[in-house]
XYZ file of C-alpha atoms in Angstrom:
786
model
C 10.271 26.414 40.481
C 12.805 25.324 37.858
C 11.198 24.082 34.696
C 12.279 20.840 33.048
C 12.804 21.729 29.367
C 12.259 18.940 26.789
C 12.207 21.118 23.681
C 13.079 24.731 22.974
C 9.858 25.253 21.019
C 8.046 28.409 22.198
C 4.327 27.714 22.508
C 1.658 30.398 22.057
C -0.711 28.694 24.488
C -2.037 28.958 27.978
C -2.905 25.322 28.603
C -2.822 22.087 26.705
C -5.514 19.450 27.057
C -3.734 16.112 26.758
C -6.606 13.877 25.742
C -4.774 11.013 24.126
C -7.058 8.286 25.414
C -9.801 9.600 23.134
C -7.716 8.054 20.311
C -7.381 4.630 21.970
C -9.789 2.798 19.612
C -9.714 2.802 15.830
C -12.336 1.424 13.441
C -11.615 1.172 9.722
C -11.637 -1.087 6.654
C -13.789 -4.210 6.518
C -14.788 -4.608 10.191
C -11.200 -3.987 11.251
C -10.091 -2.151 14.348
C -7.279 -1.610 16.838
C -7.221 -0.974 20.576
C -4.205 0.870 22.031
C -5.135 0.764 25.726
C -2.392 -1.749 26.486
C 0.332 0.494 25.108
C 0.477 -1.432 21.839
C -2.206 -2.256 19.268
C -4.434 -5.283 19.687
C -7.156 -6.282 17.201
C -10.531 -4.749 18.037
C -13.420 -7.122 17.462
C -17.109 -6.571 16.654
C -16.758 -3.427 14.510
C -19.692 -3.093 12.117
C -17.992 -0.539 9.892
C -17.181 -1.600 6.322
C -15.553 1.121 4.257
C -12.867 1.491 1.631
C -11.766 4.942 2.774
C -13.514 7.364 5.128
C -14.017 6.419 8.798
C -13.929 8.002 12.250
C -13.969 6.855 15.879
C -13.884 8.408 19.346
C -13.209 7.056 22.839
C -13.791 8.599 26.257
C -10.950 9.843 28.451
C -10.592 6.361 29.921
C -10.027 4.800 26.515
C -13.476 3.225 26.063
C -14.919 3.282 22.540
C -18.111 5.380 22.451
C -18.811 6.420 18.807
C -17.706 5.459 15.316
C -18.925 6.295 11.821
C -18.280 5.970 8.095
C -19.830 9.374 7.399
C -23.230 7.849 6.621
C -24.015 5.664 9.667
C -23.198 6.139 13.355
C -22.630 3.193 15.721
C -22.594 3.277 19.536
C -20.250 1.558 21.979
C -22.255 -1.678 21.731
C -21.668 -1.720 17.947
C -25.351 -1.068 17.308
C -26.610 1.679 15.012
C -27.152 4.706 17.189
C -30.634 6.164 17.546
C -31.227 8.450 14.523
C -27.757 7.332 13.346
C -28.659 6.635 9.724
C -28.516 8.855 6.653
C -25.724 11.243 7.529
C -24.704 12.948 4.305
C -21.054 11.984 4.228
C -19.807 9.263 1.896
C -17.602 6.306 2.822
C -15.840 6.685 -0.529
C -14.625 10.104 0.570
C -10.963 10.225 1.611
C -11.859 11.655 5.017
C -15.595 11.117 5.199
C -15.932 12.053 8.862
C -14.207 13.327 11.982
C -15.662 13.329 15.517
C -15.156 16.400 17.716
C -16.102 16.627 21.433
C -17.836 19.815 22.456
C -15.495 21.685 24.818
C -16.494 21.580 28.506
C -19.138 18.936 27.830
C -19.044 15.260 28.756
C -21.935 14.243 26.515
C -22.059 16.337 23.321
C -20.046 15.398 20.236
C -20.127 16.730 16.681
C -19.634 14.499 13.620
C -18.346 16.528 10.670
C -18.894 14.820 7.281
C -17.834 15.493 3.689
C -19.292 14.171 0.439
C -17.049 12.484 -2.121
C -15.698 14.124 -5.295
C -17.140 17.571 -4.592
C -20.659 16.159 -4.291
C -23.584 18.454 -3.515
C -23.852 17.295 0.112
C -20.622 19.156 0.852
C -19.362 19.722 4.405
C -21.923 19.228 7.194
C -22.084 18.452 10.888
C -24.459 16.480 13.115
C -24.781 16.525 16.885
C -24.601 13.441 19.145
C -25.822 13.479 22.753
C -24.448 10.536 24.750
C -26.877 11.122 27.596
C -29.731 9.913 25.377
C -30.872 6.305 24.768
C -29.806 5.118 28.180
C -26.273 6.391 27.836
C -25.714 4.842 24.394
C -26.255 8.183 22.693
C -28.408 9.451 19.859
C -28.055 11.812 16.925
C -30.154 14.845 17.809
C -32.378 16.982 15.593
C -29.252 19.049 14.794
C -28.409 16.754 11.912
C -26.740 17.277 8.527
C -26.338 21.028 9.018
C -24.713 22.431 5.864
C -21.502 24.447 6.179
C -19.921 24.389 2.696
C -20.640 23.021 -0.765
C -18.863 21.989 -2.886
C -15.917 20.829 -0.774
C -12.908 18.557 -1.259
C -12.572 15.200 0.510
C -10.446 16.726 3.288
C -10.972 17.106 7.039
C -8.592 17.651 9.900
C -8.852 19.126 13.367
C -6.495 20.647 15.918
C -6.875 22.423 19.241
C -7.032 26.178 19.288
C -4.464 28.212 21.166
C -6.595 28.304 24.345
C -6.316 24.513 24.678
C -10.098 24.090 24.787
C -11.630 25.083 21.473
C -11.116 23.026 18.311
C -10.431 24.143 14.760
C -11.997 21.943 12.051
C -10.288 22.605 8.714
C -11.252 21.745 5.125
C -10.779 23.146 1.602
C -13.329 24.482 -0.881
C -13.613 23.000 -4.378
C -12.986 25.161 -7.460
C -11.100 27.459 -5.119
C -7.787 28.144 -3.397
C -9.536 28.742 -0.067
C -9.101 26.814 3.160
C -11.963 27.121 5.650
C -11.466 26.815 9.434
C -14.536 26.356 11.669
C -14.220 26.929 15.422
C -15.901 24.489 17.817
C -16.268 25.960 21.306
C -18.482 25.453 24.362
C -21.026 27.558 22.445
C -21.168 24.956 19.659
C -20.050 25.078 16.019
C -19.450 28.499 14.514
C -20.957 28.387 11.023
C -18.885 31.371 9.863
C -15.480 30.090 8.734
C -12.099 31.710 8.828
C -11.066 31.768 5.151
C -7.443 31.497 4.023
C -7.019 32.259 0.315
C -3.627 30.698 -0.233
C -1.833 27.981 -2.122
C -2.939 25.963 -5.130
C -6.320 26.295 -6.809
C -8.233 23.024 -6.310
C -10.467 22.487 -9.345
C -10.977 20.730 -12.664
C -10.832 16.934 -12.562
C -12.936 15.845 -9.556
C -10.338 13.168 -8.766
C -8.253 16.064 -7.477
C -10.617 16.315 -4.507
C -8.937 13.131 -3.209
C -6.110 13.239 -0.662
C -5.544 13.658 3.073
C -5.405 16.868 5.113
C -3.488 16.822 8.423
C -2.497 19.302 11.108
C 0.727 18.833 13.052
C 0.628 17.792 16.726
C 2.240 21.089 17.770
C -0.543 22.988 15.923
C 1.949 24.949 13.843
C 1.602 23.244 10.437
C -1.058 21.932 8.048
C -0.288 19.556 5.168
C -2.662 19.080 2.226
C -2.352 16.266 -0.348
C -3.890 16.491 -3.828
C -3.976 13.140 -5.647
C -3.885 12.755 -9.444
C -1.658 15.824 -9.690
C 0.495 14.220 -6.976
C 1.373 17.231 -4.874
C 1.462 18.140 -1.197
C 1.499 21.623 0.277
C 2.636 22.527 3.779
C 1.394 25.717 5.460
C 2.043 27.533 8.698
C -1.047 27.477 10.916
C -2.055 30.045 13.515
C -3.932 28.222 16.291
C -5.182 31.574 17.613
C -6.739 32.916 14.378
C -7.300 29.731 12.314
C -5.354 31.236 9.391
C -2.999 29.335 7.053
C 0.055 31.147 5.638
C 3.451 30.620 3.995
C 2.829 27.695 1.618
C 5.613 25.289 0.670
C 4.713 23.468 -2.535
C 6.149 19.933 -2.752
C 5.662 18.267 -6.152
C 6.041 14.573 -6.830
C 8.197 14.361 -9.917
C 6.967 10.874 -10.823
C 3.967 10.331 -13.088
C 2.366 7.689 -10.938
C -1.399 7.266 -10.884
C -2.922 8.475 -8.559
C 0.321 9.537 -6.853
C 0.288 11.062 -3.345
C -2.601 10.016 -1.078
C -2.067 9.998 2.718
C 0.106 12.116 4.978
C 1.111 12.420 8.630
C 3.447 14.514 10.773
C 6.001 12.961 13.092
C 5.209 13.303 16.822
C 7.755 16.110 17.126
C 6.148 17.838 14.082
C 9.521 18.093 12.336
C 9.024 15.440 9.657
C 6.238 14.820 7.156
C 5.400 11.357 5.806
C 3.434 11.000 2.537
C 2.177 7.786 0.915
C 2.309 7.368 -2.855
C 0.223 4.903 -4.861
C 0.905 3.626 -8.358
C -1.999 1.634 -9.751
C -0.125 1.058 -13.027
C 2.811 -0.859 -11.506
C 1.077 -1.933 -8.248
C 3.890 -0.345 -6.230
C 3.550 1.995 -3.284
C 6.038 4.194 -1.448
C 6.350 6.246 1.731
C 8.202 9.549 1.378
C 9.785 11.463 4.246
C 10.373 15.253 4.161
C 12.390 17.232 6.711
C 10.292 20.311 7.589
C 12.959 21.604 9.949
C 15.113 22.820 7.061
C 15.314 26.539 6.385
C 14.044 26.767 2.796
C 11.394 25.295 0.545
C 14.033 23.978 -1.855
C 15.839 22.234 1.005
C 12.592 20.616 2.195
C 11.839 19.365 -1.322
C 15.409 18.083 -1.697
C 15.146 16.180 1.601
C 12.666 13.739 -0.002
C 13.661 10.144 0.765
C 11.804 6.891 0.182
C 11.673 5.167 3.578
C 9.160 2.439 2.708
C 8.128 0.465 -0.354
C 5.827 -2.492 -1.040
C 3.979 -4.294 -3.790
C 0.353 -3.237 -3.377
C -1.005 -0.013 -1.946
C -0.070 2.031 1.091
C -3.014 4.218 2.079
C -3.619 6.541 5.014
C -1.056 7.285 7.716
C -2.105 8.032 11.303
C -0.156 8.579 14.508
C -1.255 6.609 17.555
C -0.956 7.326 21.248
C 2.119 5.040 21.459
C 4.106 7.555 19.402
C 4.260 5.379 16.298
C 2.673 6.045 12.908
C 0.477 3.310 11.447
C 0.028 2.864 7.708
C -2.987 1.331 5.975
C -2.122 -1.502 3.577
C -4.908 -1.996 1.068
C -6.747 -5.343 1.080
C -4.551 -6.999 3.707
C -5.208 -8.497 7.142
C -2.302 -6.539 8.573
C -0.901 -3.011 8.652
C 2.461 -1.324 8.385
C 4.049 0.803 11.088
C 6.751 3.452 11.313
C 8.339 2.555 14.647
C 10.665 5.565 15.020
C 8.916 8.396 13.187
C 11.057 11.190 14.731
C 14.176 9.674 13.117
C 15.406 11.158 9.841
C 15.943 8.692 7.002
C 15.345 4.972 6.623
C 16.206 4.425 10.302
C 12.657 5.560 11.032
C 12.036 1.831 10.384
C 8.998 1.152 8.204
C 7.719 -2.391 8.813
C 5.170 -3.740 6.357
C 2.621 -6.340 7.464
C 3.624 -6.013 11.125
C 0.285 -5.319 12.819
C -2.128 -8.233 12.965
C -5.833 -7.472 12.360
C -7.081 -10.935 13.313
C -8.301 -11.785 9.772
C -10.118 -8.452 9.341
C -9.222 -6.514 6.221
C -7.523 -3.149 6.048
C -8.447 -0.845 3.169
C -7.130 2.631 2.248
C -8.542 4.749 5.082
C -7.734 5.237 8.778
C -9.700 7.324 11.300
C -8.564 10.959 11.719
C -8.347 12.557 15.158
C -7.731 15.957 16.703
C -4.046 16.020 15.859
C -2.898 17.902 18.960
C -4.117 14.938 21.032
C -0.769 13.419 20.079
C 1.189 16.328 21.488
C 2.500 14.270 24.380
C 4.041 10.906 23.572
C 4.716 8.179 26.105
C 7.031 5.278 25.461
C 7.349 2.266 27.738
C 10.400 0.016 27.595
C 11.057 -3.309 29.332
C 7.554 -4.592 29.992
C 8.408 -8.165 31.031
C 7.500 -9.142 34.572
C 10.611 -8.634 36.691
C 12.159 -6.056 34.346
C 12.923 -2.492 35.324
C 10.289 -0.696 33.241
C 11.396 2.638 31.787
C 9.027 5.552 31.128
C 10.046 8.037 28.486
C 7.836 11.073 27.989
C 8.049 13.734 25.297
C 6.317 17.117 25.451
C 6.808 19.803 22.842
C 6.707 22.432 25.568
C 8.141 23.075 29.024
C 6.613 21.628 32.172
C 6.829 22.908 35.749
C 6.308 19.651 37.629
C 5.255 16.065 37.069
C 3.836 13.320 39.295
C 3.572 9.661 38.249
C 1.237 7.116 39.769
C 2.040 3.650 38.377
C -1.248 2.075 39.510
C 0.706 -0.538 41.472
C -0.157 0.022 45.169
C 1.388 -3.334 46.089
C 4.799 -1.792 45.395
C 4.343 0.592 48.337
C 6.230 3.850 48.346
C 7.719 3.001 44.952
C 4.292 3.409 43.335
C 4.889 7.118 42.590
C 7.659 9.259 41.161
C 8.328 12.932 40.418
C 11.068 12.226 37.864
C 10.534 13.203 34.258
C 11.588 9.767 32.967
C 11.230 7.351 35.895
C 11.630 3.593 36.225
C 9.500 1.103 38.104
C 9.517 -2.626 38.871
C 5.932 -3.860 38.876
C 4.849 -6.233 41.647
C 3.022 -8.622 39.306
C 2.064 -9.043 35.709
C -1.212 -7.614 34.424
C -2.638 -4.288 33.208
C -1.877 -1.173 35.244
C -3.632 2.204 34.947
C -1.007 4.913 35.014
C -1.830 8.507 35.927
C 0.476 11.363 34.963
C -0.209 14.725 36.643
C 1.862 17.678 35.480
C 1.864 21.440 35.603
C 2.234 23.579 32.481
C 2.316 27.351 32.893
C 0.675 27.038 36.269
C -2.138 24.832 34.919
C -2.667 21.301 36.246
C -3.067 18.636 33.569
C -3.699 14.894 33.763
C -2.872 12.119 31.290
C -4.100 8.559 31.682
C -2.376 5.551 30.174
C -2.623 1.801 30.441
C 0.394 -0.505 30.539
C 0.410 -4.280 30.354
C 3.178 -6.169 32.114
C 3.427 -9.667 30.715
C 5.123 -12.856 31.714
C 8.015 -13.524 29.382
C 7.056 -16.013 26.663
C 9.004 -19.283 26.613
C 11.908 -20.026 24.325
C 10.482 -22.410 21.750
C 12.083 -25.691 20.737
C 11.489 -25.638 17.001
C 11.960 -28.614 14.710
C 14.012 -27.831 11.606
C 12.213 -26.885 8.427
C 13.113 -28.788 5.297
C 12.979 -27.555 1.769
C 12.614 -30.178 -0.911
C 12.684 -27.724 -3.779
C 15.513 -26.455 -5.881
C 14.431 -22.850 -5.258
C 15.093 -23.236 -1.504
C 11.807 -21.662 -0.321
C 10.384 -22.038 3.190
C 7.149 -21.146 4.981
C 8.650 -20.146 8.337
C 5.251 -20.133 10.036
C 5.045 -23.927 9.584
C 7.631 -24.329 12.342
C 5.551 -22.504 14.972
C 3.264 -24.558 17.277
C -0.360 -23.748 16.496
C -1.035 -22.599 20.083
C 1.162 -19.555 19.437
C -0.418 -18.659 16.097
C -3.086 -16.445 17.640
C -3.696 -12.713 18.154
C -2.446 -13.104 21.737
C 1.098 -13.467 20.454
C 3.250 -11.735 17.925
C 5.892 -13.687 16.052
C 8.620 -12.144 13.950
C 11.545 -13.670 12.063
C 15.077 -12.291 11.678
C 18.192 -13.333 9.781
C 20.625 -12.305 12.538
C 20.602 -12.491 16.325
C 21.400 -8.770 16.525
C 18.351 -7.883 14.428
C 16.191 -10.077 16.661
C 17.515 -8.446 19.809
C 16.853 -4.987 18.371
C 13.621 -6.130 16.612
C 14.837 -4.551 13.384
C 14.821 -5.723 9.753
C 12.306 -8.475 10.342
C 11.657 -10.913 7.486
C 8.468 -9.746 5.765
C 8.015 -12.568 3.250
C 8.049 -15.253 5.939
C 5.465 -17.435 4.159
C 7.702 -17.792 1.097
C 11.190 -17.132 2.440
C 14.095 -17.639 0.063
C 16.919 -19.025 2.185
C 20.373 -17.544 1.693
C 22.139 -20.899 2.076
C 21.384 -24.615 2.131
C 21.722 -24.696 5.933
C 20.660 -21.466 7.639
C 19.598 -20.438 11.141
C 16.665 -18.042 11.571
C 15.921 -16.184 14.831
C 12.313 -16.099 15.971
C 10.920 -13.600 18.489
C 7.755 -14.462 20.433
C 6.050 -11.643 22.312
C 2.789 -11.116 24.138
C 0.995 -8.611 21.912
C 2.003 -6.794 18.794
C 4.553 -4.323 20.147
C 5.394 -5.679 23.557
C 9.123 -5.556 24.222
C 8.688 -8.634 26.385
C 9.806 -11.364 24.037
C 11.855 -14.511 23.779
C 14.265 -15.464 21.009
C 14.241 -18.968 19.566
C 16.323 -20.481 16.786
C 14.988 -22.198 13.703
C 17.195 -24.245 11.387
C 16.427 -24.295 7.675
C 17.739 -27.388 5.916
C 17.695 -27.953 2.183
C 17.312 -31.603 1.222
C 17.509 -32.981 -2.296
C 14.456 -34.978 -3.262
C 15.040 -38.319 -5.035
C 15.916 -37.915 -8.677
C 13.560 -40.022 -10.756
C 12.713 -40.361 -14.431
C 9.360 -41.137 -15.981
C 9.013 -44.239 -18.134
C 6.772 -45.647 -20.867
C 6.155 -49.415 -20.889
C 3.915 -51.746 -22.908
C 1.441 -54.299 -21.701
C 0.890 -57.241 -24.071
C -2.855 -57.869 -23.849
C -3.002 -61.192 -25.638
C -5.274 -62.579 -22.905
C -7.258 -61.238 -19.938
C -4.616 -62.479 -17.487
C -1.713 -60.714 -19.134
C 0.193 -58.118 -17.053
C 3.429 -56.154 -17.013
C 5.620 -55.568 -13.955
C 6.499 -51.918 -13.348
C 8.861 -50.509 -10.714
C 10.165 -47.395 -8.931
C 13.014 -47.037 -11.416
C 15.780 -47.726 -8.919
C 15.397 -51.242 -7.612
C 18.473 -50.781 -5.453
C 16.893 -47.901 -3.414
C 17.136 -49.216 0.169
C 13.868 -49.520 2.081
C 15.495 -48.171 5.218
C 16.145 -44.842 3.434
C 13.132 -44.486 1.146
C 9.467 -45.327 1.195
C 7.336 -46.118 -1.855
C 3.637 -45.486 -2.375
C 1.736 -46.282 -5.569
C -0.977 -43.622 -5.489
C -3.572 -45.591 -7.463
C -3.455 -48.819 -5.460
C -1.725 -47.678 -2.209
C 0.773 -50.520 -2.558
C 4.140 -49.872 -0.902
C 6.407 -52.283 -2.776
C 9.137 -51.309 -5.257
C 7.334 -53.311 -7.989
C 3.715 -53.881 -8.882
C 1.885 -55.751 -11.654
C -0.187 -53.635 -14.021
C -3.068 -55.506 -15.665
C -4.558 -52.497 -17.480
C -3.128 -49.647 -19.538
C -3.010 -46.228 -17.863
C -0.822 -43.878 -15.808
C 0.750 -45.252 -12.636
C 2.386 -42.824 -10.159
C 4.736 -43.966 -7.424
C 5.778 -41.498 -4.701
C 9.365 -42.020 -3.547
C 10.056 -40.322 -0.205
C 13.334 -39.770 1.624
C 12.545 -41.115 5.110
C 15.028 -38.891 6.937
C 13.177 -35.755 5.730
C 9.882 -36.691 7.436
C 9.480 -34.476 10.516
C 6.673 -32.738 12.385
C 7.346 -29.598 10.370
C 7.664 -31.536 7.113
C 5.211 -34.417 7.603
C 5.134 -35.394 3.937
C 8.897 -35.487 3.704
C 10.922 -34.805 0.585
C 9.581 -36.876 -2.256
C 9.490 -37.217 -5.997
C 6.683 -38.670 -8.091
C 7.628 -41.089 -10.873
C 5.113 -41.554 -13.685
C 4.960 -44.912 -15.442
C 2.720 -44.824 -18.492
C 1.451 -48.276 -19.471
C 0.261 -48.615 -23.060
C -1.540 -51.743 -24.239
C -0.283 -53.715 -27.223
C -1.084 -57.164 -28.643
C -0.217 -59.819 -31.208
C -1.879 -58.952 -34.549
C -5.026 -60.654 -35.802
C -4.995 -61.345 -39.575
C -8.285 -60.167 -41.010
C -7.599 -60.811 -44.709
C -4.835 -61.312 -47.248
C -5.547 -59.933 -50.700
C -3.493 -60.988 -53.688
C -3.515 -59.358 -57.091
C -1.162 -60.999 -59.549
C 2.231 -59.883 -58.166
C 0.852 -57.882 -55.194
C 0.109 -59.128 -51.661
C -1.922 -56.872 -49.275
C -2.210 -57.900 -45.608
C -5.150 -56.595 -43.513
C -4.742 -56.983 -39.701
C -6.313 -55.653 -36.488
C -5.103 -55.333 -32.894
C -3.817 -52.913 -30.190
C -0.224 -52.732 -31.352
C 1.955 -51.046 -33.902
C 2.865 -53.611 -36.548
C 5.502 -54.348 -39.195
C 5.584 -56.940 -41.991
C 7.972 -59.491 -43.538
C 7.697 -62.091 -46.298
C 9.029 -65.652 -46.166
C 11.486 -64.986 -43.259
C 10.430 -64.547 -39.636
C 13.659 -62.655 -38.997
C 12.910 -60.128 -41.697
C 13.705 -57.758 -43.087
C 10.495 -56.141 -41.848
C 8.732 -53.170 -43.410
C 6.086 -50.762 -42.121
C 4.040 -51.079 -45.302
C 1.454 -53.898 -45.365
C 1.736 -54.281 -49.195
C 4.299 -56.472 -51.010
C 4.659 -55.710 -54.718
C 6.398 -57.481 -57.632
C 6.230 -60.771 -55.794
C 6.903 -64.033 -57.592
C 4.061 -66.461 -57.936
C 3.981 -69.453 -55.712
C 3.915 -70.465 -52.056
C 4.762 -67.702 -49.497
C 4.467 -67.047 -45.751
C 3.503 -63.584 -44.434
C 4.850 -62.557 -40.959
C 3.290 -59.672 -38.953
C 5.260 -58.599 -35.873
C 4.193 -56.282 -32.979
C 6.841 -53.588 -32.637
C 6.348 -53.659 -28.835
C 7.456 -57.309 -28.811
C 4.040 -58.752 -28.018
C 4.405 -61.517 -30.654
C 4.384 -62.482 -34.333
C 1.448 -63.741 -36.419
C 1.985 -65.660 -39.664
C -0.063 -67.020 -42.552
C 0.850 -69.107 -45.645
C -0.434 -67.907 -49.004
C -0.291 -68.897 -52.655
C 0.416 -66.008 -54.923
C -1.530 -66.961 -58.041
C -0.632 -65.214 -61.272
C -3.045 -64.922 -64.165
C -3.274 -62.995 -67.440
C -5.281 -59.801 -67.254
C -6.934 -60.688 -70.616
C -6.994 -63.287 -73.391
C -8.209 -63.395 -77.040
C -9.760 -66.749 -77.942
C -9.809 -66.262 -81.755
C -7.890 -69.435 -82.717
C -4.858 -67.471 -83.924
C -2.596 -69.492 -81.703
C -1.977 -66.581 -79.312
C -3.723 -66.169 -75.934
C -6.479 -68.541 -76.989
C -6.853 -69.997 -73.484
C -7.002 -68.471 -69.979
C -5.328 -70.282 -67.047
C -3.856 -69.436 -63.594
C -0.128 -69.837 -62.840
C 2.087 -70.300 -59.782
C 0.660 -73.441 -58.240
C 2.826 -76.450 -57.584
C 2.163 -79.682 -59.430
C 0.620 -81.204 -56.340
C -1.579 -78.165 -55.757
C -2.733 -78.218 -59.343
C -4.138 -81.704 -58.880
C -6.305 -80.755 -55.897
C -7.269 -77.177 -56.754
C -10.322 -76.072 -58.707
C -10.751 -72.977 -60.913
C -14.264 -71.635 -61.551
C -15.271 -68.952 -64.085
C -18.303 -66.669 -63.543
C -19.919 -63.951 -65.564
C -20.711 -60.581 -64.064
C -24.030 -61.894 -62.795
C -22.439 -64.794 -60.931
C -23.400 -67.524 -63.367
C -20.950 -70.407 -63.403
C -19.606 -70.752 -66.949
C -16.860 -73.294 -66.527
C -14.646 -75.074 -64.006
C -11.367 -76.911 -64.496
C -8.149 -78.012 -62.887
C -5.085 -75.742 -62.891
C -3.290 -78.602 -64.598
C -5.579 -78.379 -67.644
C -5.157 -76.197 -70.726
C -7.666 -73.695 -69.283
C -10.805 -71.940 -70.516
C -11.406 -71.283 -74.202
C -13.926 -68.480 -73.637
C -17.063 -70.546 -74.426
C -20.137 -71.718 -72.552
C -21.845 -74.903 -73.689
C -19.972 -74.583 -76.978
C -20.991 -71.015 -77.623
C -18.335 -68.253 -77.569
C -18.831 -65.644 -74.788
C -18.774 -62.005 -75.743
C -16.102 -59.449 -74.875
C -16.482 -58.578 -71.206
C -14.971 -58.884 -67.722
C -15.235 -62.297 -66.058
C -14.568 -63.454 -62.498
C -12.660 -66.455 -61.273
C -12.378 -68.310 -57.992
C -9.464 -70.607 -57.154
C -10.176 -73.020 -54.318
C -7.097 -74.754 -52.919
C -7.048 -78.096 -51.173
C -6.542 -76.381 -47.793
C -9.731 -74.418 -48.285
C -8.084 -71.105 -49.100
C -9.927 -69.191 -51.766
C -8.546 -66.566 -54.134
C -10.770 -64.333 -56.297
C -10.111 -61.839 -59.038
C -11.197 -60.890 -62.538
C -9.855 -60.683 -66.115
C -11.011 -59.522 -69.548
C -12.106 -61.574 -72.555
C -11.532 -59.738 -75.818
C -12.945 -60.637 -79.251
């Protein structure tokens, strides 16, 4: 029989056990999970696992989840803690806290290998699970926490041995340069390791225990990452002996902290992907190295950054759909490398592309027996009515192949013997596909599930409006809520070509910065995360200028309780058929309102044409009108002192003062100095135009002292500045310091001679009161000197 050759790789094997469906369910992070049974990942609900890093899961050969663990606790398929499933001696803070290995030639026995974190004393151990116990839900047997190595690094990987049945479980000792390979066969776990003393010494800072260990799908390579020194080493692996040889040391020349973390081989085992974290700058990268080059220096020089994000990339893990998934720390989504066999950036790293249905991804992803991914199946054209294409890759030669598409309604077309067949399914739904093939005379079977979906509708999307100068849009606001669910995947693209090829999708769709004021975005709607059954809709992005408004300060003259000021929207000519107005404090909708109290008044001015279902609030601007109270002044007192007038007032306003002329000039100072004696009028004006108060005054002058010694000079004391008429009706009274009335007289008289009842008063200060005919009273004091 002529063999169909897919690759020229020569395999040192007799048979290969293609057990991909055992990797169909993943549990990781904070109750997160994925199910790959439909050919693309769908969120897995009900997971009880909550871990930052280490995790493990295992499904049966039909793709049903049966066991998962964080290295400390084991859960069964019902998401309940398995009987005796507590207190395993792994640690969920370990990079690879656990890996689950089926016992060869057994349908019920599984081994959970665990490692402690940071070279802890619990080391590397294994525990046995028997699924036949507890009514088929399984239980951890008495063979629990059996010690293999201590201390050990946080590294675990597994790959099939050369006979296609046994499994090598590989780790690395701490304070050592020794890899240890333990063989799992139908006899159980061999506790005597194969030791490979090769490569870098792992020791010193216990942070250097951190980092992923992975075997290649073709079982020919092992990659080991050491964080905090940021290095990765790649070794040749002998699947017959378990030995590692020929190290290639790949340094990371950056000084990032912690540096390299996760790693994964491409499905064809020719490329290596490594994640790099930088906690200092909060940036993360994905490196790609070409292992197919012929020298270590060439491999190191092939380093290319194929992915970058703000935040942290964590673990990388291949899935049974041939893609590599990347943990994104503290997010409800994951990244994916859609074409991992492609050299360079065309491998297509998409951040935030896998929905986790509000569950949170952390740094870790579950490890599997890496050779389970040795055969990759790719389905294209999965819309109902399409010609579905099946593309299968094996890294070996096959003798024959038989496809059963699980679609008996299609009659004789339900099977094919072609390597890459096509099939038109008779209906939409999930179909169980069976692939039988012969490798080196051995019959093998691979089971896959494929979902054929009805093509989603083309959506009629209302335009999105931006009312901001920075031109930002939340594209998701345009999507009807019925499509914002895990049952659909929506992606956004700047060009129709990108949408058709599902490449270069817009990642920052919740805060998209439009490239022009009027732009068309292309939206793909598919059934499921990676279904190629999708529609393309258009979404117009329109930038609208919001009304331009200015804030204003106005004054309210509160001279009575009924006083008010009319405030407005600023543009009284804004037409009502183009704009709407809403005063937020009173909910009035008129361009003007009356404000009876001081305070802040906000009116929202909205462009009516910008109100749509996707922009229900429209484009608006808020105008702030600040109302400050003012009032006419109240005159509390006017104090005169010879040539000085001092005016005391109260009120809400800011006041200015004038003398004898209501039109001014006005001054800010309330004191008038060097004023002539006589009749005056004081005017006090509110600067905010709330009114003017006035008061007449007599400025009475008087000598500060007098000397009644009959020398003809200053022998009498008398006031000055009153008119002749005022002198007739005014009265001057003299008091001593105790308030005793000593004398009283008219301003028209000669005045006081300094005596009381004919007796001269001694030197001292004396007080006077001038009472005018209008009742105004002026007081002050003077000195009598002897």
